[in-house]
PDB file of C-alpha atoms and ligand atoms in Angstrom:
ATOM      1  CA  MET N   7       1.336 -26.212  15.838  1.00 70.00           C
ATOM      2  CA  ALA N   8      -0.215 -23.512  16.292  1.00 91.00           C
ATOM      3  CA  VAL N   9      -0.805 -20.132  13.904  1.00 95.00           C
ATOM      4  CA  LYS N  10       1.938 -17.879  14.537  1.00 98.00           C
ATOM      5  CA  ILE N  11       3.091 -13.605  13.299  1.00 98.00           C
ATOM      6  CA  ALA N  12       5.438 -12.327  12.375  1.00 98.00           C
ATOM      7  CA  ALA N  13       6.099  -8.820  12.198  1.00 98.00           C
ATOM      8  CA  GLY N  14       9.894  -6.888  10.523  1.00 98.00           C
ATOM      9  CA  PRO N  15      11.071  -3.628  11.668  1.00 98.00           C
ATOM     10  CA  SER N  16       8.620  -1.588   8.900  1.00 98.00           C
ATOM     11  CA  SER N  17       5.355  -3.158   9.698  1.00 98.00           C
ATOM     12  CA  THR N  18       6.283  -3.396  13.473  1.00 97.00           C
ATOM     13  CA  SER N  19       2.702  -1.233  14.997  1.00 97.00           C
ATOM     14  CA  LEU N  20       0.424  -3.657  12.053  1.00 98.00           C
ATOM     15  CA  GLY N  21       1.811  -6.693  12.464  1.00 98.00           C
ATOM     16  CA  ALA N  22       1.038  -6.634  16.971  1.00 98.00           C
ATOM     17  CA  SER N  23      -3.014  -5.049  15.585  1.00 98.00           C
ATOM     18  CA  LEU N  24      -2.823  -8.333  13.462  1.00 98.00           C
ATOM     19  CA  ALA N  25      -2.225 -10.845  15.814  1.00 98.00           C
ATOM     20  CA  GLN N  26      -4.201  -8.724  19.039  1.00 98.00           C
ATOM     21  CA  ARG N  27      -6.976  -9.173  15.710  1.00 98.00           C
ATOM     22  CA  LEU N  28      -5.930 -12.569  15.418  1.00 97.00           C
ATOM     23  CA  HIS N  29      -5.567 -14.267  19.116  1.00 97.00           C
ATOM     24  CA  ILE N  30      -2.370 -15.228  17.842  1.00 97.00           C
ATOM     25  CA  GLU N  31       1.232 -15.406  19.030  1.00 97.00           C
ATOM     26  CA  MET N  32       3.763 -12.702  17.898  1.00 98.00           C
ATOM     27  CA  ILE N  33       7.351 -13.865  17.965  1.00 98.00           C
ATOM     28  CA  GLU N  34      10.731 -11.913  18.407  1.00 98.00           C
ATOM     29  CA  VAL N  35      12.384 -11.059  14.747  1.00 98.00           C
ATOM     30  CA  THR N  36      16.132  -9.439  15.565  1.00 98.00           C
ATOM     31  CA  CYS N  37      16.961  -7.340  13.226  1.00 98.00           C
ATOM     32  CA  LYS N  38      20.881  -5.350  12.746  1.00 97.00           C
ATOM     33  CA  HIS N  39      22.873  -4.987  10.387  1.00 96.00           C
ATOM     34  CA  PHE N  40      26.954  -5.201  10.491  1.00 97.00           C
ATOM     35  CA  PRO N  41      29.306  -2.983  10.608  1.00 97.00           C
ATOM     36  CA  ASP N  42      29.869  -2.545   6.568  1.00 97.00           C
ATOM     37  CA  GLY N  43      25.648  -2.322   6.492  1.00 95.00           C
ATOM     38  CA  GLU N  44      25.549  -6.871   5.945  1.00 97.00           C
ATOM     39  CA  THR N  45      21.075  -7.151   7.098  1.00 97.00           C
ATOM     40  CA  TYR N  46      21.309  -9.466  10.049  1.00 98.00           C
ATOM     41  CA  VAL N  47      18.014 -11.231  10.787  1.00 98.00           C
ATOM     42  CA  ARG N  48      16.624 -13.986  13.643  1.00 98.00           C
ATOM     43  CA  LEU N  49      13.167 -15.347  14.378  1.00 98.00           C
ATOM     44  CA  GLU N  50      13.256 -16.696  17.704  1.00 97.00           C
ATOM     45  CA  GLY N  51       9.948 -18.593  19.345  1.00 96.00           C
ATOM     46  CA  ALA N  52       8.466 -20.799  16.229  1.00 96.00           C
ATOM     47  CA  THR N  53       9.251 -24.373  15.667  1.00 95.00           C
ATOM     48  CA  LYS N  54       9.084 -26.944  13.606  1.00 96.00           C
ATOM     49  CA  GLY N  55       5.601 -27.405  12.089  1.00 96.00           C
ATOM     50  CA  ASP N  56       4.565 -24.057  13.000  1.00 97.00           C
ATOM     51  CA  GLU N  57       2.574 -22.487  10.620  1.00 97.00           C
ATOM     52  CA  LEU N  58       3.953 -18.453  10.288  1.00 98.00           C
ATOM     53  CA  VAL N  59       2.467 -15.860   9.523  1.00 98.00           C
ATOM     54  CA  LEU N  60       5.675 -12.770   8.274  1.00 98.00           C
ATOM     55  CA  ILE N  61       4.795  -9.365   7.755  1.00 98.00           C
ATOM     56  CA  GLN N  62       6.918  -6.479   6.615  1.00 98.00           C
ATOM     57  CA  SER N  63       5.998  -3.689   4.308  1.00 98.00           C
ATOM     58  CA  LEU N  64       8.098  -2.646   1.262  1.00 98.00           C
ATOM     59  CA  CYS N  65       8.509   0.707   2.006  1.00 98.00           C
ATOM     60  CA  SER N  66      11.643   2.716   1.858  1.00 97.00           C
ATOM     61  CA  PRO N  67      14.473   1.704   1.691  1.00 97.00           C
ATOM     62  CA  GLN N  68      12.876  -0.547  -0.458  1.00 97.00           C
ATOM     63  CA  ALA N  69      15.923  -2.482  -1.365  1.00 97.00           C
ATOM     64  CA  GLU N  70      16.696  -3.187   2.587  1.00 97.00           C
ATOM     65  CA  ASN N  71      13.432  -3.818   3.747  1.00 98.00           C
ATOM     66  CA  SER N  72      13.088  -6.926   0.684  1.00 98.00           C
ATOM     67  CA  MET N  73      16.248  -8.065   2.674  1.00 98.00           C
ATOM     68  CA  VAL N  74      14.227  -8.328   5.251  1.00 98.00           C
ATOM     69  CA  LEU N  75      11.610  -9.529   4.217  1.00 98.00           C
ATOM     70  CA  LEU N  76      13.938 -12.666   2.137  1.00 98.00           C
ATOM     71  CA  GLN N  77      15.480 -13.273   5.603  1.00 98.00           C
ATOM     72  CA  MET N  78      13.068 -13.329   7.355  1.00 98.00           C
ATOM     73  CA  ALA N  79      11.379 -16.914   5.113  1.00 98.00           C
ATOM     74  CA  SER N  80      14.368 -17.629   5.306  1.00 98.00           C
ATOM     75  CA  ALA N  81      14.954 -17.958   8.933  1.00 98.00           C
ATOM     76  CA  ALA N  82      11.515 -19.282   9.316  1.00 98.00           C
ATOM     77  CA  VAL N  83      12.357 -22.249   6.295  1.00 98.00           C
ATOM     78  CA  GLY N  84      15.427 -22.927   8.616  1.00 98.00           C
ATOM     79  CA  LEU N  85      13.126 -23.591  11.217  1.00 97.00           C
ATOM     80  CA  GLY N  86      10.791 -26.044   9.920  1.00 97.00           C
ATOM     81  CA  VAL N  87       7.549 -24.362   9.511  1.00 98.00           C
ATOM     82  CA  SER N  88       5.365 -25.805   8.043  1.00 97.00           C
ATOM     83  CA  SER N  89       3.597 -23.356   6.191  1.00 97.00           C
ATOM     84  CA  LEU N  90       5.194 -19.300   5.091  1.00 98.00           C
ATOM     85  CA  ALA N  91       2.518 -16.981   4.757  1.00 98.00           C
ATOM     86  CA  ALA N  92       3.842 -12.928   4.371  1.00 98.00           C
ATOM     87  CA  VAL N  93       1.328 -10.063   4.114  1.00 98.00           C
ATOM     88  CA  VAL N  94       3.118  -7.157   2.442  1.00 98.00           C
ATOM     89  CA  PRO N  95       1.133  -4.265   3.367  1.00 98.00           C
ATOM     90  CA  TYR N  96       2.879  -2.246   1.158  1.00 98.00           C
ATOM     91  CA  MET N  97       4.206  -3.985  -2.245  1.00 98.00           C
ATOM     92  CA  ALA N  98       6.986  -2.040  -3.459  1.00 97.00           C
ATOM     93  CA  TYR N  99       8.872  -2.505  -7.493  1.00 96.00           C
ATOM     94  CA  SER N 100       4.378  -3.154  -8.671  1.00 95.00           C
ATOM     95  CA  ARG N 101       4.368  -0.439 -10.489  1.00 93.00           C
ATOM     96  CA  GLN N 102       7.049  -1.784 -13.161  1.00 96.00           C
ATOM     97  CA  ASP N 103       4.622  -3.981 -14.189  1.00 96.00           C
ATOM     98  CA  LYS N 104       5.701  -3.864 -17.549  1.00 96.00           C
ATOM     99  CA  ARG N 105       8.514  -3.259 -19.828  1.00 97.00           C
ATOM    100  CA  PHE N 106       6.722   0.009 -21.362  1.00 94.00           C
ATOM    101  CA  LEU N 107      10.331   0.934 -22.199  1.00 95.00           C
ATOM    102  CA  PRO N 108      12.548  -1.442 -24.870  1.00 96.00           C
ATOM    103  CA  GLY N 109      15.199  -2.881 -22.335  1.00 97.00           C
ATOM    104  CA  GLU N 110      13.968  -2.469 -19.377  1.00 97.00           C
ATOM    105  CA  ALA N 111      13.474  -4.629 -15.341  1.00 97.00           C
ATOM    106  CA  LEU N 112      10.152  -6.375 -15.187  1.00 98.00           C
ATOM    107  CA  SER N 113      10.973  -5.397 -11.418  1.00 98.00           C
ATOM    108  CA  ALA N 114       7.469  -6.827  -9.886  1.00 97.00           C
ATOM    109  CA  GLU N 115       8.095 -10.304 -11.503  1.00 97.00           C
ATOM    110  CA  LEU N 116      10.991 -10.180 -10.072  1.00 97.00           C
ATOM    111  CA  ILE N 117       9.932  -9.747  -6.083  1.00 97.00           C
ATOM    112  CA  ALA N 118       7.268 -12.075  -6.783  1.00 97.00           C
ATOM    113  CA  ARG N 119      10.489 -14.252  -7.742  1.00 97.00           C
ATOM    114  CA  ASP N 120      12.556 -13.756  -5.134  1.00 97.00           C
ATOM    115  CA  LEU N 121       9.624 -14.382  -2.465  1.00 97.00           C
ATOM    116  CA  GLU N 122       8.868 -16.902  -3.685  1.00 97.00           C
ATOM    117  CA  ALA N 123      12.307 -18.883  -4.076  1.00 97.00           C
ATOM    118  CA  CYS N 124      12.643 -17.134  -0.717  1.00 97.00           C
ATOM    119  CA  GLY N 125       9.775 -20.444   0.774  1.00 97.00           C
ATOM    120  CA  ILE N 126       6.556 -18.380   0.793  1.00 98.00           C
ATOM    121  CA  ASN N 127       4.157 -20.125  -0.138  1.00 97.00           C
ATOM    122  CA  ARG N 128       1.568 -17.726   0.139  1.00 98.00           C
ATOM    123  CA  ILE N 129       0.975 -13.835   0.021  1.00 98.00           C
ATOM    124  CA  PHE N 130      -1.571 -10.966   0.885  1.00 98.00           C
ATOM    125  CA  VAL N 131      -0.581  -7.836  -1.052  1.00 98.00           C
ATOM    126  CA  VAL N 132      -2.432  -4.795   0.341  1.00 98.00           C
ATOM    127  CA  GLU N 133      -4.090  -2.739  -2.226  1.00 97.00           C
ATOM    128  CA  PRO N 134      -1.453  -4.000  -4.947  1.00 96.00           C
ATOM    129  CA  HIS N 135      -0.625  -1.093  -7.815  1.00 91.00           C
ATOM    130  CA  SER N 136      -2.224  -3.555  -9.941  1.00 91.00           C
ATOM    131  CA  GLU N 137      -3.201  -7.138 -11.484  1.00 92.00           C
ATOM    132  CA  GLU N 138      -0.511  -7.334 -14.333  1.00 94.00           C
ATOM    133  CA  SER N 139       1.913  -6.915 -10.434  1.00 95.00           C
ATOM    134  CA  LEU N 140       0.397 -10.032  -8.375  1.00 97.00           C
ATOM    135  CA  SER N 141       0.125 -12.573 -11.912  1.00 96.00           C
ATOM    136  CA  PHE N 142       3.634 -13.316 -11.308  1.00 97.00           C
ATOM    137  CA  PHE N 143       2.877 -15.115  -7.872  1.00 97.00           C
ATOM    138  CA  SER N 144       2.333 -18.950  -8.645  1.00 97.00           C
ATOM    139  CA  VAL N 145       1.496 -18.766  -5.030  1.00 98.00           C
ATOM    140  CA  PRO N 146      -1.921 -17.838  -4.034  1.00 98.00           C
ATOM    141  CA  CYS N 147      -1.778 -14.430  -3.670  1.00 97.00           C
ATOM    142  CA  HIS N 148      -4.382 -12.383  -2.303  1.00 98.00           C
ATOM    143  CA  PRO N 149      -5.404  -9.361  -3.130  1.00 98.00           C
ATOM    144  CA  VAL N 150      -6.696  -7.438   0.270  1.00 98.00           C
ATOM    145  CA  SER N 151      -8.936  -4.145  -0.265  1.00 97.00           C
ATOM    146  CA  PRO N 152      -8.917  -1.971   2.269  1.00 97.00           C
ATOM    147  CA  VAL N 153     -12.311   0.385   1.362  1.00 96.00           C
ATOM    148  CA  GLU N 154     -14.101  -0.302   4.589  1.00 96.00           C
ATOM    149  CA  ASP N 155     -11.105   1.429   6.304  1.00 97.00           C
ATOM    150  CA  THR N 156     -10.355   4.051   3.866  1.00 98.00           C
ATOM    151  CA  ALA N 157     -14.429   4.778   4.107  1.00 97.00           C
ATOM    152  CA  GLU N 158     -14.793   4.586   8.462  1.00 96.00           C
ATOM    153  CA  PHE N 159     -11.476   6.833   8.670  1.00 97.00           C
ATOM    154  CA  LEU N 160     -13.801   9.478   5.819  1.00 97.00           C
ATOM    155  CA  ARG N 161     -16.659   8.934   7.420  1.00 95.00           C
ATOM    156  CA  SER N 162     -15.742  10.466  10.470  1.00 92.00           C
ATOM    157  CA  ARG N 163     -14.692  13.822   8.773  1.00 92.00           C
ATOM    158  CA  GLY N 164     -17.762  14.854   6.257  1.00 91.00           C
ATOM    159  CA  ASP N 165     -19.048  15.195   3.314  1.00 94.00           C
ATOM    160  CA  CYS N 166     -17.221  15.636   0.165  1.00 97.00           C
ATOM    161  CA  VAL N 167     -16.905  14.379  -3.647  1.00 98.00           C
ATOM    162  CA  VAL N 168     -14.259  12.182  -4.008  1.00 98.00           C
ATOM    163  CA  VAL N 169     -11.730  12.396  -6.653  1.00 98.00           C
ATOM    164  CA  ALA N 170      -9.611   9.918  -8.527  1.00 98.00           C
ATOM    165  CA  PRO N 171      -6.439  11.607  -9.205  1.00 95.00           C
ATOM    166  CA  ASP N 172      -6.221   9.337 -12.814  1.00 92.00           C
ATOM    167  CA  GLU N 173      -8.700   7.391 -14.841  1.00 92.00           C
ATOM    168  CA  LYS N 174      -7.264   3.847 -13.444  1.00 91.00           C
ATOM    169  CA  ARG N 175      -8.990   5.180  -9.843  1.00 94.00           C
ATOM    170  CA  ILE N 176     -12.084   5.298 -11.068  1.00 96.00           C
ATOM    171  CA  PRO N 177     -13.418   2.047  -9.935  1.00 95.00           C
ATOM    172  CA  ASP N 178     -11.746   3.214  -6.263  1.00 95.00           C
ATOM    173  CA  ALA N 179     -12.866   6.458  -5.771  1.00 97.00           C
ATOM    174  CA  LYS N 180     -17.033   4.596  -6.874  1.00 97.00           C
ATOM    175  CA  ASP N 181     -16.121   2.177  -4.184  1.00 97.00           C
ATOM    176  CA  LEU N 182     -15.315   4.645  -2.043  1.00 97.00           C
ATOM    177  CA  ALA N 183     -17.942   7.533  -3.119  1.00 98.00           C
ATOM    178  CA  ALA N 184     -21.337   4.425  -2.321  1.00 98.00           C
ATOM    179  CA  LYS N 185     -19.768   2.742   0.861  1.00 97.00           C
ATOM    180  CA  LEU N 186     -19.510   6.807   2.502  1.00 97.00           C
ATOM    181  CA  SER N 187     -22.911   8.040  -0.039  1.00 97.00           C
ATOM    182  CA  VAL N 188     -21.314  10.489  -1.467  1.00 98.00           C
ATOM    183  CA  ASP N 189     -20.357  11.488  -4.992  1.00 98.00           C
ATOM    184  CA  TYR N 190     -17.322  10.349  -7.549  1.00 98.00           C
ATOM    185  CA  GLY N 191     -15.611  12.217  -9.491  1.00 98.00           C
ATOM    186  CA  TRP N 192     -12.375  11.509 -11.772  1.00 97.00           C
ATOM    187  CA  VAL N 193      -9.424  14.265 -13.228  1.00 96.00           C
ATOM    188  CA  GLN N 194      -7.453  12.624 -16.834  1.00 94.00           C
ATOM    189  CA  LYS N 195      -3.639  11.828 -16.564  1.00 89.00           C
ATOM    190  CA  SER N 196      -1.048  10.826 -19.012  1.00 87.00           C
ATOM    191  CA  ARG N 197       1.914  10.326 -17.567  1.00 81.00           C
ATOM    192  CA  ASP N 198       5.601  10.317 -19.953  1.00 82.00           C
ATOM    193  CA  ARG N 199       7.345   7.194 -19.693  1.00 79.00           C
ATOM    194  CA  THR N 200      10.430   9.347 -19.965  1.00 83.00           C
ATOM    195  CA  THR N 201      10.452  12.667 -18.195  1.00 83.00           C
ATOM    196  CA  GLY N 202       8.065  11.018 -15.659  1.00 78.00           C
ATOM    197  CA  GLY N 203       5.847  14.065 -15.541  1.00 79.00           C
ATOM    198  CA  VAL N 204       1.944  14.185 -15.523  1.00 77.00           C
ATOM    199  CA  ARG N 205      -0.680  16.424 -17.743  1.00 87.00           C
ATOM    200  CA  SER N 206      -4.342  16.109 -15.910  1.00 89.00           C
ATOM    201  CA  GLU N 207      -6.930  17.718 -17.584  1.00 92.00           C
ATOM    202  CA  ILE N 208     -10.763  17.518 -15.514  1.00 93.00           C
ATOM    203  CA  GLY N 209     -12.894  14.461 -15.888  1.00 92.00           C
ATOM    204  CA  ASN N 210     -16.558  14.628 -14.650  1.00 93.00           C
ATOM    205  CA  VAL N 211     -16.386  16.001 -11.760  1.00 95.00           C
ATOM    206  CA  PRO N 212     -19.853  16.905 -10.418  1.00 96.00           C
ATOM    207  CA  ARG N 213     -19.982  19.920  -7.463  1.00 95.00           C
ATOM    208  CA  THR N 214     -21.111  18.529  -4.325  1.00 96.00           C
ATOM    209  CA  SER N 215     -20.130  19.450  -2.135  1.00 97.00           C
ATOM    210  CA  ARG N 216     -17.361  22.211  -1.717  1.00 97.00           C
ATOM    211  CA  VAL N 217     -14.690  20.055  -0.373  1.00 98.00           C
ATOM    212  CA  ALA N 218     -13.216  17.540  -3.104  1.00 98.00           C
ATOM    213  CA  VAL N 219     -10.957  14.482  -1.663  1.00 98.00           C
ATOM    214  CA  LEU N 220      -8.656  13.325  -3.561  1.00 98.00           C
ATOM    215  CA  PHE N 221      -8.343   8.466  -3.763  1.00 98.00           C
ATOM    216  CA  ASP N 222      -5.176   7.444  -4.267  1.00 96.00           C
ATOM    217  CA  ASP N 223      -3.375   4.288  -4.208  1.00 95.00           C
ATOM    218  CA  MET N 224      -0.534   5.918  -3.141  1.00 96.00           C
ATOM    219  CA  ILE N 225       1.486   9.030  -3.112  1.00 97.00           C
ATOM    220  CA  SER N 226       4.561   9.115  -4.231  1.00 96.00           C
ATOM    221  CA  SER N 227       6.057  12.727  -5.550  1.00 94.00           C
ATOM    222  CA  GLY N 228       2.823  14.013  -4.884  1.00 95.00           C
ATOM    223  CA  GLY N 229       2.805  14.991  -8.669  1.00 92.00           C
ATOM    224  CA  THR N 230      -0.163  13.232  -9.306  1.00 94.00           C
ATOM    225  CA  VAL N 231      -1.940  15.196  -6.265  1.00 96.00           C
ATOM    226  CA  VAL N 232      -0.755  18.308  -7.199  1.00 96.00           C
ATOM    227  CA  LYS N 233      -2.012  18.587 -11.010  1.00 94.00           C
ATOM    228  CA  ALA N 234      -5.730  18.135  -9.737  1.00 96.00           C
ATOM    229  CA  ALA N 235      -5.904  19.895  -7.399  1.00 97.00           C
ATOM    230  CA  GLU N 236      -5.236  22.762  -9.095  1.00 96.00           C
ATOM    231  CA  LEU N 237      -7.913  21.783 -11.623  1.00 96.00           C
ATOM    232  CA  LEU N 238      -9.836  21.243  -8.578  1.00 97.00           C
ATOM    233  CA  LYS N 239      -9.782  25.026  -7.264  1.00 96.00           C
ATOM    234  CA  SER N 240      -9.795  26.346 -10.640  1.00 95.00           C
ATOM    235  CA  ALA N 241     -13.098  24.592 -11.030  1.00 95.00           C
ATOM    236  CA  GLY N 242     -14.592  26.100  -7.105  1.00 95.00           C
ATOM    237  CA  PHE N 243     -13.933  22.759  -4.844  1.00 97.00           C
ATOM    238  CA  GLU N 244     -13.029  25.409  -1.857  1.00 97.00           C
ATOM    239  CA  LYS N 245     -11.538  22.916   0.364  1.00 97.00           C
ATOM    240  CA  ILE N 246      -9.334  20.073  -1.014  1.00 98.00           C
ATOM    241  CA  GLU N 247      -7.809  17.062   0.573  1.00 98.00           C
ATOM    242  CA  ALA N 248      -5.330  14.128  -0.068  1.00 98.00           C
ATOM    243  CA  GLY N 249      -5.657  10.716   0.964  1.00 98.00           C
ATOM    244  CA  CYS N 250      -3.464   7.671  -0.558  1.00 98.00           C
ATOM    245  CA  VAL N 251      -3.199   3.738   0.970  1.00 98.00           C
ATOM    246  CA  HIS N 252      -0.007   3.893   0.917  1.00 98.00           C
ATOM    247  CA  GLY N 253       1.837   7.332   1.355  1.00 98.00           C
ATOM    248  CA  LEU N 254       5.145   7.046  -0.122  1.00 97.00           C
ATOM    249  CA  PHE N 255       5.566  10.469   0.004  1.00 97.00           C
ATOM    250  CA  ALA N 256       8.664  11.267  -1.352  1.00 94.00           C
ATOM    251  CA  HIS N 257      11.054  14.630  -1.911  1.00 87.00           C
ATOM    252  CA  GLU N 258       8.768  17.203  -1.692  1.00 95.00           C
ATOM    253  CA  ALA N 259       5.923  15.721  -1.580  1.00 97.00           C
ATOM    254  CA  GLU N 260       4.081  16.927   0.942  1.00 97.00           C
ATOM    255  CA  GLN N 261       5.298  21.053   0.809  1.00 97.00           C
ATOM    256  CA  ARG N 262       4.625  21.063  -2.796  1.00 97.00           C
ATOM    257  CA  MET N 263       0.674  19.068  -2.277  1.00 98.00           C
ATOM    258  CA  THR N 264       0.407  22.477   0.276  1.00 98.00           C
ATOM    259  CA  GLU N 265       1.526  24.706  -1.634  1.00 97.00           C
ATOM    260  CA  ALA N 266      -1.163  23.865  -4.210  1.00 97.00           C
ATOM    261  CA  GLY N 267      -3.933  24.122  -1.754  1.00 97.00           C
ATOM    262  CA  VAL N 268      -4.375  20.208  -0.216  1.00 98.00           C
ATOM    263  CA  SER N 269      -5.521  21.526   3.128  1.00 98.00           C
ATOM    264  CA  PHE N 270      -5.367  17.711   5.038  1.00 98.00           C
ATOM    265  CA  ILE N 271      -3.005  14.912   4.158  1.00 98.00           C
ATOM    266  CA  PHE N 272      -3.844  11.505   5.583  1.00 98.00           C
ATOM    267  CA  ALA N 273      -2.864   7.395   4.515  1.00 98.00           C
ATOM    268  CA  SER N 274      -2.996   4.038   5.641  1.00 98.00           C
ATOM    269  CA  ASP N 275      -0.415   2.712   8.296  1.00 98.00           C
ATOM    270  CA  THR N 276       0.530   0.059   5.510  1.00 98.00           C
ATOM    271  CA  ILE N 277       3.548   2.860   5.714  1.00 98.00           C
ATOM    272  CA  GLU N 278       3.718   4.028   9.238  1.00 94.00           C
ATOM    273  CA  SER N 279       4.587   7.700   9.569  1.00 95.00           C
ATOM    274  CA  LYS N 280       3.681  11.148  10.153  1.00 96.00           C
ATOM    275  CA  PHE N 281       0.817  10.545   7.526  1.00 97.00           C
ATOM    276  CA  THR N 282      -0.953   8.401   9.041  1.00 98.00           C
ATOM    277  CA  ARG N 283      -4.199   8.750  10.066  1.00 98.00           C
ATOM    278  CA  TYR N 284      -6.183   5.014   9.670  1.00 98.00           C
ATOM    279  CA  SER N 285      -5.419   0.805   9.770  1.00 98.00           C
ATOM    280  CA  VAL N 286      -6.056  -1.916   7.508  1.00 98.00           C
ATOM    281  CA  ALA N 287      -5.447  -3.872  10.397  1.00 98.00           C
ATOM    282  CA  ARG N 288      -9.294  -4.858  10.666  1.00 97.00           C
ATOM    283  CA  SER N 289      -9.204  -6.037   5.907  1.00 98.00           C
ATOM    284  CA  VAL N 290      -6.125  -7.871   6.739  1.00 98.00           C
ATOM    285  CA  ALA N 291      -7.438  -9.689   9.537  1.00 98.00           C
ATOM    286  CA  GLU N 292     -10.849 -10.955   8.127  1.00 98.00           C
ATOM    287  CA  SER N 293      -8.713 -11.668   4.794  1.00 98.00           C
ATOM    288  CA  VAL N 294      -5.894 -13.514   7.113  1.00 98.00           C
ATOM    289  CA  LYS N 295      -9.178 -15.648   8.835  1.00 97.00           C
ATOM    290  CA  LYS N 296     -10.643 -16.883   5.252  1.00 97.00           C
ATOM    291  CA  GLU N 297      -7.780 -18.351   3.841  1.00 95.00           C
ATOM    292  CA  LEU N 298      -5.289 -19.186   7.360  1.00 92.00           C
ATOM    293  CA  LEU N 299      -7.156 -20.229  10.748  1.00 87.00           C
TER     294      LEU N 299
HETATM  295  C1  R5P A 312       0.222   5.818 -10.635  1.00 51.08           C
HETATM  296  O1  R5P A 312      -0.671   4.682 -11.352  1.00 51.08           O
HETATM  297  C2  R5P A 312      -0.614   5.598  -8.924  1.00 51.08           C
HETATM  298  O2  R5P A 312      -1.421   4.839  -8.566  1.00 51.08           O
HETATM  299  C3  R5P A 312      -0.402   7.027  -8.667  1.00 51.08           C
HETATM  300  O3  R5P A 312      -1.187   8.508  -8.941  1.00 51.08           O
HETATM  301  C4  R5P A 312       1.801   7.361  -8.690  1.00 51.08           C
HETATM  302  O4  R5P A 312       2.461   5.849  -8.120  1.00 51.08           O
HETATM  303  C5  R5P A 312       1.617   8.620  -7.814  1.00 51.08           C
HETATM  304  O5  R5P A 312       3.120   9.033  -7.795  1.00 51.08           O
HETATM  305  P1  R5P A 312       2.658  10.208  -7.001  1.00 51.08           P
HETATM  306  O6  R5P A 312       2.578  10.872  -6.931  1.00 51.08           O
HETATM  307  O7  R5P A 312       4.552  11.245  -8.070  1.00 51.08           O
HETATM  308  O8  R5P A 312       2.620  11.143  -9.156  1.00 51.08           O
END
């Protein structure tokens, strides 16, 4: 019996780093498509009784990447593994963790139920969007904070003020700023639940550096960062940088942020893209090691 890891196509690099850090074998994952577009998944290299860790980010295309993870779990169960954990570097559908408007689907609950129904009996989620989104899991669920990895990356970039672009993200900004020994501040944001439009106003942002680093859990359309960057520019910051753990960067996000005066954009490898500047492998490895090895 051995602990092994299987990395899906959206997390091959992070999966390889994790295998290396944990000194565990990485097994073969074949993922292809039938002519009509349906997904085919096969795992090779795990045997009955193995403890298997799956890793697959549920980034865009979310439905496809979720289906791959569900099929990886189904394949693992078919091989007779004795335990099945999943590391989800980016958990899609977690923002809809409430029915904000009558008649809405509760996608965070749906994805949790699906993953469990396929046999996953332990889950690690990097920087989950909210506690509520994890409350739908009944199997042990471990949030992984990559704040150390983020701090290590930002430390090399010099002095700044860390700014949360939303009051809900103040604890993250405070934590990150403490690790960097710099000040933190925040912008107050409200979102129109029907139009998706964002309204922001400056909160408390100390001017103890000429550089402001906006840090969010995720950047999607870039709308949140754009509003905050405009406010910080008006407040007199000379340089504005923006980053997040999960870089979704939908549509024209990069262009919109650049036009709003953001001079540097960064994200982690929970979603592998050209904006990936640092890895969360160390934090994930520590968490998996603590719970499984
Ligand atoms: C919202 O609660 C999140 O923390 C992010 O602020 C949000 O998802 C970013 O989205 P966008 O880039 O589209 O404004």
